[in-house]
mmCIF file of C-alpha atoms in Angstrom:
data_model
loop_
_atom_site.group_PDB
_atom_site.id
_atom_site.type_symbol
_atom_site.label_atom_id
_atom_site.label_comp_id
_atom_site.label_asym_id
_atom_site.label_seq_id
_atom_site.Cartn_x
_atom_site.Cartn_y
_atom_site.Cartn_z
ATOM 1 C CA MET T 1 12.286 5.709 -251.760
ATOM 2 C CA LYS T 2 14.678 4.065 -249.333
ATOM 3 C CA LYS T 3 13.049 6.044 -246.508
ATOM 4 C CA ILE T 4 9.594 4.613 -247.319
ATOM 5 C CA ALA T 5 11.005 1.095 -247.643
ATOM 6 C CA LEU T 6 12.324 1.356 -244.090
ATOM 7 C CA LEU T 7 8.991 2.437 -242.598
ATOM 8 C CA GLY T 8 7.239 0.056 -240.250
ATOM 9 C CA LYS T 9 4.538 -2.184 -241.679
ATOM 10 C CA GLU T 10 1.654 -0.173 -240.197
ATOM 11 C CA ASP T 11 3.035 3.170 -241.396
ATOM 12 C CA ARG T 12 3.467 1.840 -244.932
ATOM 13 C CA GLU T 13 -0.062 0.420 -244.907
ATOM 14 C CA VAL T 14 -1.488 3.805 -243.925
ATOM 15 C CA LEU T 15 0.513 5.610 -246.624
ATOM 16 C CA PHE T 16 -0.489 3.160 -249.354
ATOM 17 C CA SER T 17 -4.140 3.062 -248.235
ATOM 18 C CA ARG T 18 -4.497 6.851 -248.178
ATOM 19 C CA THR T 19 -2.865 7.129 -251.596
ATOM 20 C CA ALA T 20 -5.239 4.479 -252.925
ATOM 21 C CA GLU T 21 -8.232 6.415 -251.576
ATOM 22 C CA LYS T 22 -7.066 9.615 -253.255
ATOM 23 C CA MET T 23 -6.365 7.912 -256.581
ATOM 24 C CA LYS T 24 -9.414 5.607 -256.396
ATOM 25 C CA MET T 25 -7.260 2.509 -256.727
ATOM 26 C CA HIS T 26 -6.930 -0.754 -254.852
ATOM 27 C CA PRO T 27 -4.194 -0.364 -252.178
ATOM 28 C CA SER T 28 -2.399 -3.454 -253.490
ATOM 29 C CA ILE T 29 -1.806 -1.624 -256.793
ATOM 30 C CA VAL T 30 -0.376 1.425 -255.019
ATOM 31 C CA GLU T 31 1.779 -0.858 -252.897
ATOM 32 C CA LYS T 32 3.156 -2.833 -255.811
ATOM 33 C CA ASP T 33 3.695 0.322 -257.872
ATOM 34 C CA PHE T 34 5.947 1.590 -255.103
ATOM 35 C CA TRP T 35 7.989 -1.611 -255.069
ATOM 36 C CA VAL T 36 8.271 -1.602 -258.865
ATOM 37 C CA CYS T 37 9.725 1.918 -258.660
ATOM 38 C CA PHE T 38 11.879 0.933 -255.685
ATOM 39 C CA MET T 39 13.394 -1.935 -257.675
ATOM 40 C CA LEU T 40 13.948 0.269 -260.735
ATOM 41 C CA ASP T 41 15.704 2.795 -258.515
ATOM 42 C CA HIS T 42 17.910 0.079 -257.071
ATOM 43 C CA LEU T 43 18.738 -1.521 -260.419
ATOM 44 C CA PHE T 44 19.695 1.743 -262.115
ATOM 45 C CA CYS T 45 21.293 3.586 -259.177
ATOM 46 C CA ASP T 46 22.685 1.206 -256.559
ATOM 47 C CA CYS T 47 23.086 -2.226 -258.136
ATOM 48 C CA MET T 48 26.630 -3.297 -258.985
ATOM 49 C CA TYR T 49 25.319 -4.075 -262.495
ATOM 50 C CA LYS T 50 23.508 -0.747 -262.897
ATOM 51 C CA ASP T 51 25.260 0.050 -266.189
ATOM 52 C CA ALA T 52 24.195 -3.257 -267.734
ATOM 53 C CA PHE T 53 20.456 -2.573 -268.063
ATOM 54 C CA VAL T 54 17.981 -0.682 -270.244
ATOM 55 C CA PHE T 55 14.289 -0.361 -269.318
ATOM 56 C CA LYS T 56 11.658 -1.323 -271.897
ATOM 57 C CA GLY T 57 8.150 -2.728 -272.360
ATOM 58 C CA GLY T 58 4.705 -1.998 -270.963
ATOM 59 C CA THR T 59 5.810 -0.654 -267.600
ATOM 60 C CA SER T 60 7.852 2.020 -269.374
ATOM 61 C CA LEU T 61 4.665 3.106 -271.185
ATOM 62 C CA SER T 62 2.952 3.883 -267.880
ATOM 63 C CA LYS T 63 5.820 4.938 -265.617
ATOM 64 C CA SER T 64 8.188 6.683 -268.058
ATOM 65 C CA TYR T 65 5.876 7.952 -270.805
ATOM 66 C CA HIS T 66 2.442 8.099 -269.096
ATOM 67 C CA VAL T 67 0.560 7.093 -272.252
ATOM 68 C CA ILE T 68 -1.285 4.105 -270.778
ATOM 69 C CA GLU T 69 -3.314 3.918 -267.582
ATOM 70 C CA ARG T 70 -2.760 0.240 -266.982
ATOM 71 C CA PHE T 71 -0.890 -0.944 -263.944
ATOM 72 C CA SER T 72 2.152 -2.800 -265.229
ATOM 73 C CA GLU T 73 3.579 -5.065 -262.561
ATOM 74 C CA ASP T 74 6.596 -6.504 -264.386
ATOM 75 C CA ILE T 75 9.903 -4.859 -265.216
ATOM 76 C CA ASP T 76 11.194 -5.627 -268.710
ATOM 77 C CA LEU T 77 14.931 -5.146 -269.016
ATOM 78 C CA ILE T 78 17.599 -5.512 -271.653
ATOM 79 C CA LEU T 79 20.875 -6.947 -270.366
ATOM 80 C CA ASP T 80 24.108 -5.896 -272.043
ATOM 81 C CA TRP T 81 25.232 -9.093 -273.798
ATOM 82 C CA ARG T 82 28.860 -8.088 -273.142
ATOM 83 C CA LYS T 83 28.292 -9.122 -269.522
ATOM 84 C CA LEU T 84 28.055 -12.671 -270.846
ATOM 85 C CA THR T 85 30.708 -12.902 -273.537
ATOM 86 C CA ASN T 86 33.624 -10.910 -274.930
ATOM 87 C CA ASP T 87 34.365 -12.728 -278.154
ATOM 88 C CA THR T 88 31.266 -12.418 -280.349
ATOM 89 C CA ASP T 89 28.830 -9.871 -281.732
ATOM 90 C CA PRO T 90 25.179 -10.980 -281.736
ATOM 91 C CA TRP T 91 24.738 -9.333 -285.140
ATOM 92 C CA ASP T 92 27.473 -11.334 -286.863
ATOM 93 C CA GLU T 93 26.232 -13.155 -289.965
ATOM 94 C CA ARG T 94 25.466 -16.814 -289.245
ATOM 95 C CA SER T 95 23.583 -19.633 -290.882
ATOM 96 C CA LYS T 96 20.130 -20.353 -289.416
ATOM 97 C CA THR T 97 21.494 -23.411 -287.626
ATOM 98 C CA LYS T 98 24.451 -21.521 -286.159
ATOM 99 C CA GLN T 99 22.265 -18.551 -285.215
ATOM 100 C CA ASP T 100 19.845 -20.842 -283.385
ATOM 101 C CA ARG T 101 22.761 -22.447 -281.555
ATOM 102 C CA TYR T 102 24.173 -19.003 -280.711
ATOM 103 C CA ASN T 103 20.822 -17.743 -279.383
ATOM 104 C CA LYS T 104 20.448 -20.778 -277.141
ATOM 105 C CA GLU T 105 24.020 -20.420 -275.875
ATOM 106 C CA ILE T 106 23.622 -16.726 -275.003
ATOM 107 C CA ASN T 107 20.346 -17.421 -273.201
ATOM 108 C CA SER T 108 21.971 -20.305 -271.351
ATOM 109 C CA GLN T 109 24.845 -18.050 -270.268
ATOM 110 C CA ALA T 110 22.332 -15.399 -269.217
ATOM 111 C CA ALA T 111 20.488 -17.899 -267.026
ATOM 112 C CA VAL T 112 23.766 -18.766 -265.308
ATOM 113 C CA PHE T 113 24.543 -15.052 -264.860
ATOM 114 C CA TYR T 114 21.156 -14.404 -263.238
ATOM 115 C CA ARG T 115 21.433 -17.409 -260.941
ATOM 116 C CA GLU T 116 25.085 -17.153 -259.919
ATOM 117 C CA LYS T 117 25.830 -13.416 -260.078
ATOM 118 C CA LEU T 118 22.797 -11.136 -260.288
ATOM 119 C CA VAL T 119 20.561 -12.828 -257.691
ATOM 120 C CA PRO T 120 23.303 -13.144 -255.022
ATOM 121 C CA ALA T 121 24.341 -9.528 -255.649
ATOM 122 C CA LEU T 122 20.774 -8.232 -255.349
ATOM 123 C CA ASN T 123 20.084 -10.180 -252.167
ATOM 124 C CA LYS T 124 23.261 -8.838 -250.580
ATOM 125 C CA GLU T 125 22.497 -5.258 -251.647
ATOM 126 C CA LEU T 126 18.840 -5.371 -250.598
ATOM 127 C CA THR T 127 19.812 -6.571 -247.129
ATOM 128 C CA PHE T 128 21.035 -3.026 -246.419
ATOM 129 C CA LYS T 129 17.659 -1.578 -247.458
ATOM 130 C CA LEU T 130 15.134 -4.209 -246.376
ATOM 131 C CA GLY T 131 16.920 -6.360 -243.822
ATOM 132 C CA GLU T 132 17.991 -9.987 -244.035
ATOM 133 C CA GLY T 133 16.105 -12.225 -246.425
ATOM 134 C CA ASP T 134 16.066 -13.933 -249.801
ATOM 135 C CA TRP T 135 14.384 -11.020 -251.527
ATOM 136 C CA VAL T 136 15.009 -12.181 -255.072
ATOM 137 C CA GLU T 137 15.181 -15.576 -256.731
ATOM 138 C CA VAL T 138 15.105 -17.056 -260.217
ATOM 139 C CA ASP T 139 11.579 -18.006 -261.276
ATOM 140 C CA ALA T 140 10.885 -21.725 -260.873
ATOM 141 C CA ASN T 141 9.392 -21.969 -264.372
ATOM 142 C CA ASP T 142 11.514 -19.509 -266.344
ATOM 143 C CA PRO T 143 15.288 -19.149 -265.877
ATOM 144 C CA MET T 144 15.189 -15.784 -267.683
ATOM 145 C CA VAL T 145 12.969 -14.231 -264.997
ATOM 146 C CA VAL T 146 14.051 -13.021 -261.554
ATOM 147 C CA ASN T 147 11.300 -12.514 -258.965
ATOM 148 C CA PHE T 148 11.450 -9.788 -256.313
ATOM 149 C CA LYS T 149 9.407 -10.901 -253.298
ATOM 150 C CA TYR T 150 8.565 -7.437 -252.036
ATOM 151 C CA PRO T 151 7.171 -6.842 -248.506
ATOM 152 C CA ARG T 152 3.470 -7.386 -249.180
ATOM 153 C CA ASP T 153 0.638 -6.170 -246.959
ATOM 154 C CA PHE T 154 -2.271 -6.198 -249.445
ATOM 155 C CA SER T 155 -3.589 -8.717 -251.970
ATOM 156 C CA MET T 156 -5.786 -8.612 -255.054
ATOM 157 C CA GLU T 157 -6.999 -11.156 -257.586
ATOM 158 C CA TYR T 158 -5.044 -11.102 -260.891
ATOM 159 C CA LEU T 159 -2.117 -9.315 -259.195
ATOM 160 C CA VAL T 160 0.994 -11.503 -259.089
ATOM 161 C CA PRO T 161 2.537 -11.343 -255.562
ATOM 162 C CA VAL T 162 6.057 -10.659 -256.873
ATOM 163 C CA VAL T 163 7.702 -8.076 -259.133
ATOM 164 C CA ARG T 164 8.941 -10.047 -262.128
ATOM 165 C CA LEU T 165 12.198 -8.879 -263.687
ATOM 166 C CA GLU T 166 11.997 -10.189 -267.246
ATOM 167 C CA ILE T 167 15.535 -9.816 -268.528
ATOM 168 C CA GLY T 168 16.643 -10.462 -272.098
ATOM 169 C CA PRO T 169 20.270 -10.433 -273.286
ATOM 170 C CA LEU T 170 19.353 -10.546 -276.978
ATOM 171 C CA ALA T 171 17.925 -7.094 -277.602
ATOM 172 C CA GLU T 172 19.008 -3.723 -278.931
ATOM 173 C CA TRP T 173 19.940 -0.927 -276.537
ATOM 174 C CA MET T 174 19.154 1.758 -279.091
ATOM 175 C CA PRO T 175 17.312 3.972 -279.566
ATOM 176 C CA SER T 176 17.134 4.889 -275.887
ATOM 177 C CA HIS T 177 17.337 7.881 -273.582
ATOM 178 C CA VAL T 178 16.921 8.765 -269.894
ATOM 179 C CA THR T 179 13.373 9.050 -268.524
ATOM 180 C CA VAL T 180 12.050 9.819 -265.036
ATOM 181 C CA VAL T 181 10.041 7.350 -262.931
ATOM 182 C CA GLU T 182 7.948 8.266 -259.861
ATOM 183 C CA PRO T 183 5.672 6.068 -257.697
ATOM 184 C CA PHE T 184 2.007 6.951 -257.148
ATOM 185 C CA VAL T 185 2.558 7.473 -253.440
ATOM 186 C CA ALA T 186 5.219 10.135 -254.126
ATOM 187 C CA ILE T 187 2.793 12.050 -256.331
ATOM 188 C CA GLU T 188 0.192 12.212 -253.553
ATOM 189 C CA TYR T 189 2.585 12.572 -250.594
ATOM 190 C CA PRO T 190 5.764 14.225 -251.930
ATOM 191 C CA ASN T 191 6.875 15.424 -248.500
ATOM 192 C CA ALA T 192 7.158 11.834 -247.297
ATOM 193 C CA PHE T 193 10.081 11.325 -249.684
ATOM 194 C CA GLU T 194 13.671 12.470 -249.631
ATOM 195 C CA GLN T 195 13.973 11.182 -253.206
ATOM 196 C CA ARG T 196 10.744 11.068 -255.236
ATOM 197 C CA THR T 197 12.042 10.224 -258.706
ATOM 198 C CA THR T 198 14.652 8.109 -260.449
ATOM 199 C CA ASP T 199 16.438 8.573 -263.779
ATOM 200 C CA ILE T 200 16.152 5.415 -265.879
ATOM 201 C CA LEU T 201 17.769 4.610 -269.245
ATOM 202 C CA THR T 202 14.731 3.657 -271.346
ATOM 203 C CA ILE T 203 14.055 2.412 -274.866
ATOM 204 C CA ASP T 204 12.411 5.085 -277.047
ATOM 205 C CA ILE T 205 8.638 4.742 -277.078
ATOM 206 C CA GLU T 206 8.545 4.769 -280.878
ATOM 207 C CA ARG T 207 10.511 1.527 -280.885
ATOM 208 C CA THR T 208 8.085 0.044 -278.355
ATOM 209 C CA PHE T 209 5.138 1.112 -280.530
ATOM 210 C CA TRP T 210 6.392 -0.828 -283.550
ATOM 211 C CA GLU T 211 7.465 -3.752 -281.382
ATOM 212 C CA LYS T 212 3.940 -3.997 -279.957
ATOM 213 C CA LEU T 213 2.545 -3.983 -283.496
ATOM 214 C CA THR T 214 4.652 -6.998 -284.446
ATOM 215 C CA ILE T 215 3.235 -8.769 -281.380
ATOM 216 C CA LEU T 216 -0.285 -8.083 -282.679
ATOM 217 C CA HIS T 217 0.801 -9.393 -286.090
ATOM 218 C CA LYS T 218 1.948 -12.579 -284.393
ATOM 219 C CA MET T 219 -1.469 -12.842 -282.691
ATOM 220 C CA ALA T 220 -3.133 -12.652 -286.111
ATOM 221 C CA TYR T 221 -1.341 -15.895 -286.974
ATOM 222 C CA PHE T 222 -1.525 -17.493 -283.537
ATOM 223 C CA PRO T 223 -1.091 -21.289 -283.880
ATOM 224 C CA HIS T 224 -4.214 -23.441 -283.617
ATOM 225 C CA GLY T 225 -4.362 -25.427 -280.392
ATOM 226 C CA LYS T 226 -1.730 -23.369 -278.571
ATOM 227 C CA ILE T 227 -2.695 -21.843 -275.220
ATOM 228 C CA LEU T 228 -2.870 -18.058 -275.264
ATOM 229 C CA PRO T 229 -0.492 -16.616 -272.639
ATOM 230 C CA ARG T 230 -2.232 -14.909 -269.712
ATOM 231 C CA ARG T 231 -2.520 -11.106 -269.952
ATOM 232 C CA TYR T 232 -1.785 -11.112 -273.692
ATOM 233 C CA ALA T 233 -4.711 -8.743 -274.296
ATOM 234 C CA ARG T 234 -2.621 -5.975 -272.755
ATOM 235 C CA HIS T 235 -0.859 -5.533 -276.099
ATOM 236 C CA LEU T 236 -4.096 -4.506 -277.828
ATOM 237 C CA TYR T 237 -4.862 -2.022 -275.056
ATOM 238 C CA ASP T 238 -1.330 -0.610 -275.116
ATOM 239 C CA VAL T 239 -1.365 -0.064 -278.887
ATOM 240 C CA TYR T 240 -4.819 1.526 -278.662
ATOM 241 C CA CYS T 241 -3.597 3.994 -276.021
ATOM 242 C CA MET T 242 -0.335 4.817 -277.776
ATOM 243 C CA ALA T 243 -2.068 5.355 -281.108
ATOM 244 C CA ASN T 244 -4.575 7.706 -279.439
ATOM 245 C CA SER T 245 -1.751 9.895 -278.147
ATOM 246 C CA TRP T 246 1.138 11.920 -279.509
ATOM 247 C CA VAL T 247 3.037 8.659 -279.954
ATOM 248 C CA LYS T 248 1.337 7.664 -283.213
ATOM 249 C CA GLU T 249 2.598 10.570 -285.303
ATOM 250 C CA SER T 250 6.025 10.350 -283.712
ATOM 251 C CA ALA T 251 6.205 6.613 -284.468
ATOM 252 C CA PHE T 252 4.921 7.133 -288.019
ATOM 253 C CA ALA T 253 7.778 9.606 -288.526
ATOM 254 C CA ARG T 254 10.166 6.796 -287.558
ATOM 255 C CA LYS T 255 8.490 4.013 -289.518
ATOM 256 C CA GLU T 256 11.865 2.430 -290.311
ATOM 257 C CA LEU T 257 11.787 1.063 -286.765
ATOM 258 C CA LEU T 258 9.214 -1.523 -287.868
ATOM 259 C CA GLN T 259 11.665 -3.156 -290.248
ATOM 260 C CA LYS T 260 14.406 -3.000 -287.620
ATOM 261 C CA ASP T 261 12.213 -4.828 -285.120
ATOM 262 C CA VAL T 262 11.249 -7.466 -287.693
ATOM 263 C CA VAL T 263 14.907 -8.080 -288.587
ATOM 264 C CA PHE T 264 15.693 -8.398 -284.884
ATOM 265 C CA LYS T 265 12.887 -10.883 -284.249
ATOM 266 C CA GLN T 266 13.732 -12.951 -287.325
ATOM 267 C CA LYS T 267 17.319 -13.258 -286.136
ATOM 268 C CA PHE T 268 16.901 -13.780 -282.403
ATOM 269 C CA TYR T 269 13.302 -14.915 -281.855
ATOM 270 C CA TYR T 270 12.439 -16.682 -285.089
ATOM 271 C CA ALA T 271 8.971 -18.238 -285.161
ATOM 272 C CA LYS T 272 7.741 -19.635 -288.452
ATOM 273 C CA SER T 273 4.096 -19.373 -287.372
ATOM 274 C CA ALA T 274 4.426 -15.617 -286.723
ATOM 275 C CA HIS T 275 4.951 -14.816 -290.421
ATOM 276 C CA TYR T 276 7.184 -11.882 -289.608
ATOM 277 C CA GLU T 277 8.114 -11.710 -293.296
ATOM 278 C CA THR T 278 4.693 -10.089 -293.868
ATOM 279 C CA ALA T 279 4.974 -7.702 -290.904
ATOM 280 C CA THR T 280 5.585 -4.817 -293.291
ATOM 281 C CA LEU T 281 3.951 -1.413 -293.624
ATOM 282 C CA LYS T 282 1.954 -2.798 -296.542
ATOM 283 C CA GLU T 283 0.807 -6.097 -295.001
ATOM 284 C CA ILE T 284 0.981 -5.974 -291.202
ATOM 285 C CA LYS T 285 -2.088 -7.309 -289.364
ATOM 286 C CA LEU T 286 -3.318 -5.946 -286.033
ATOM 287 C CA ILE T 287 -6.427 -8.048 -285.315
ATOM 288 C CA PRO T 288 -6.136 -11.380 -283.439
ATOM 289 C CA ALA T 289 -7.080 -14.572 -285.266
ATOM 290 C CA ASP T 290 -10.809 -15.393 -285.116
ATOM 291 C CA TYR T 291 -10.209 -18.666 -283.289
ATOM 292 C CA ILE T 292 -8.576 -16.939 -280.301
ATOM 293 C CA MET T 293 -10.854 -13.885 -280.224
ATOM 294 C CA ASP T 294 -13.024 -15.135 -277.353
ATOM 295 C CA GLU T 295 -9.922 -15.933 -275.293
ATOM 296 C CA VAL T 296 -8.484 -12.475 -275.927
ATOM 297 C CA ARG T 297 -11.820 -10.855 -275.066
ATOM 298 C CA ASN T 298 -12.018 -12.762 -271.758
ATOM 299 C CA ASP T 299 -8.382 -11.971 -270.994
ATOM 300 C CA TYR T 300 -9.080 -8.273 -271.506
ATOM 301 C CA ALA T 301 -12.109 -8.450 -269.205
ATOM 302 C CA ALA T 302 -9.909 -10.028 -266.518
ATOM 303 C CA MET T 303 -7.590 -7.011 -266.802
ATOM 304 C CA LYS T 304 -10.281 -4.505 -265.862
ATOM 305 C CA ASN T 305 -9.111 -3.905 -262.294
ATOM 306 C CA MET T 306 -5.588 -3.268 -263.581
ATOM 307 C CA ILE T 307 -6.724 -0.305 -265.678
ATOM 308 C CA TYR T 308 -6.918 2.746 -263.430
ATOM 309 C CA GLY T 309 -7.942 5.159 -266.183
ATOM 310 C CA ASN T 310 -10.770 4.878 -268.704
ATOM 311 C CA TYR T 311 -11.655 1.271 -269.487
ATOM 312 C CA THR T 312 -12.338 1.172 -273.237
ATOM 313 C CA ASP T 313 -14.626 -1.662 -274.274
ATOM 314 C CA PHE T 314 -13.045 -4.469 -276.277
ATOM 315 C CA ASP T 315 -15.052 -3.948 -279.477
ATOM 316 C CA SER T 316 -14.076 -0.272 -279.592
ATOM 317 C CA ILE T 317 -10.424 -1.277 -279.390
ATOM 318 C CA LEU T 318 -10.871 -3.766 -282.239
ATOM 319 C CA ASN T 319 -12.632 -1.188 -284.408
ATOM 320 C CA TYR T 320 -9.863 1.304 -283.805
ATOM 321 C CA LEU T 321 -7.144 -1.241 -284.575
ATOM 322 C CA ASN T 322 -8.881 -2.013 -287.870
ATOM 323 C CA ASP T 323 -8.644 1.664 -288.792
ATOM 324 C CA LEU T 324 -5.050 1.877 -287.560
ATOM 325 C CA GLU T 325 -4.105 -1.084 -289.742
ATOM 326 C CA VAL T 326 -5.398 0.793 -292.809
ATOM 327 C CA GLU T 327 -3.482 3.923 -291.760
ATOM 328 C CA ILE T 328 -0.250 1.959 -291.509
ATOM 329 C CA HIS T 329 -0.789 0.296 -294.884
ATOM 330 C CA ASP T 330 -1.149 3.781 -296.356
ATOM 331 C CA LEU T 331 2.353 4.624 -295.087
ATOM 332 C CA ALA T 332 3.878 2.087 -297.489
#
């Protein structure tokens, strides 16, 4: 991947454009996919903090497990909390007040780590691959996000012009294992690469399946008057795709992961409105609240260009999720 990163602007444009033609995609998606994989390769192979991360989330579903055909432009990472503190265990028993204080303190320390250690290290390291420049910076609106301003030659509506590294220190590393990531351009033009793939430590997909279901449960109780986050409809699509693949039976065989995710969220991301206490096999809800349904529908429509496989209509997804909800209740 380093070889492609060092190509001249025109040569990269040709490579990305030809790949896009072959895969019937917009060239900006092929371009950004390459830089997502480039950054993953750097983080897990060359970064001085390479042993501090685990890959998770929607991008792992497409790049590591190939069960969704949605372009995922962010990189969700778990940061080893031991990089921030040596004297406490996040899972120690605490009162609600003390746990809330602890969560805020760890996140505050993480923000300092990103700003003062990770970002300077990445900029120094990337200089040797991309030349001088401030390639990464902390997001202006979220101190827990680091933006990679990749060399950009194409643009597309709905596509954010940076690769967002969304890094959380309060998360479980297990269960996880090594997966292989490969950019689209390497699939179509393998001979252009000296190194086509990268080994990435990744959260097991079964854990991600149950985690996505608790997000849908939260959407079922979404607070009145609160603005729905952009691109939230992706969670419905992701669950639909996973449940229509081998993942469903594998996740059902590890149904204890639902309770583990609920316990985790209640401890580290408590939200009274989410009603996680009812996110059980017997009671979990997968359909968004009626009063946000139009917003979710419109958000899904806005995602259409990001889905490079079959675009399932929104009502079909809802109907399937209704059936899936019944299936899960029957597991209780």
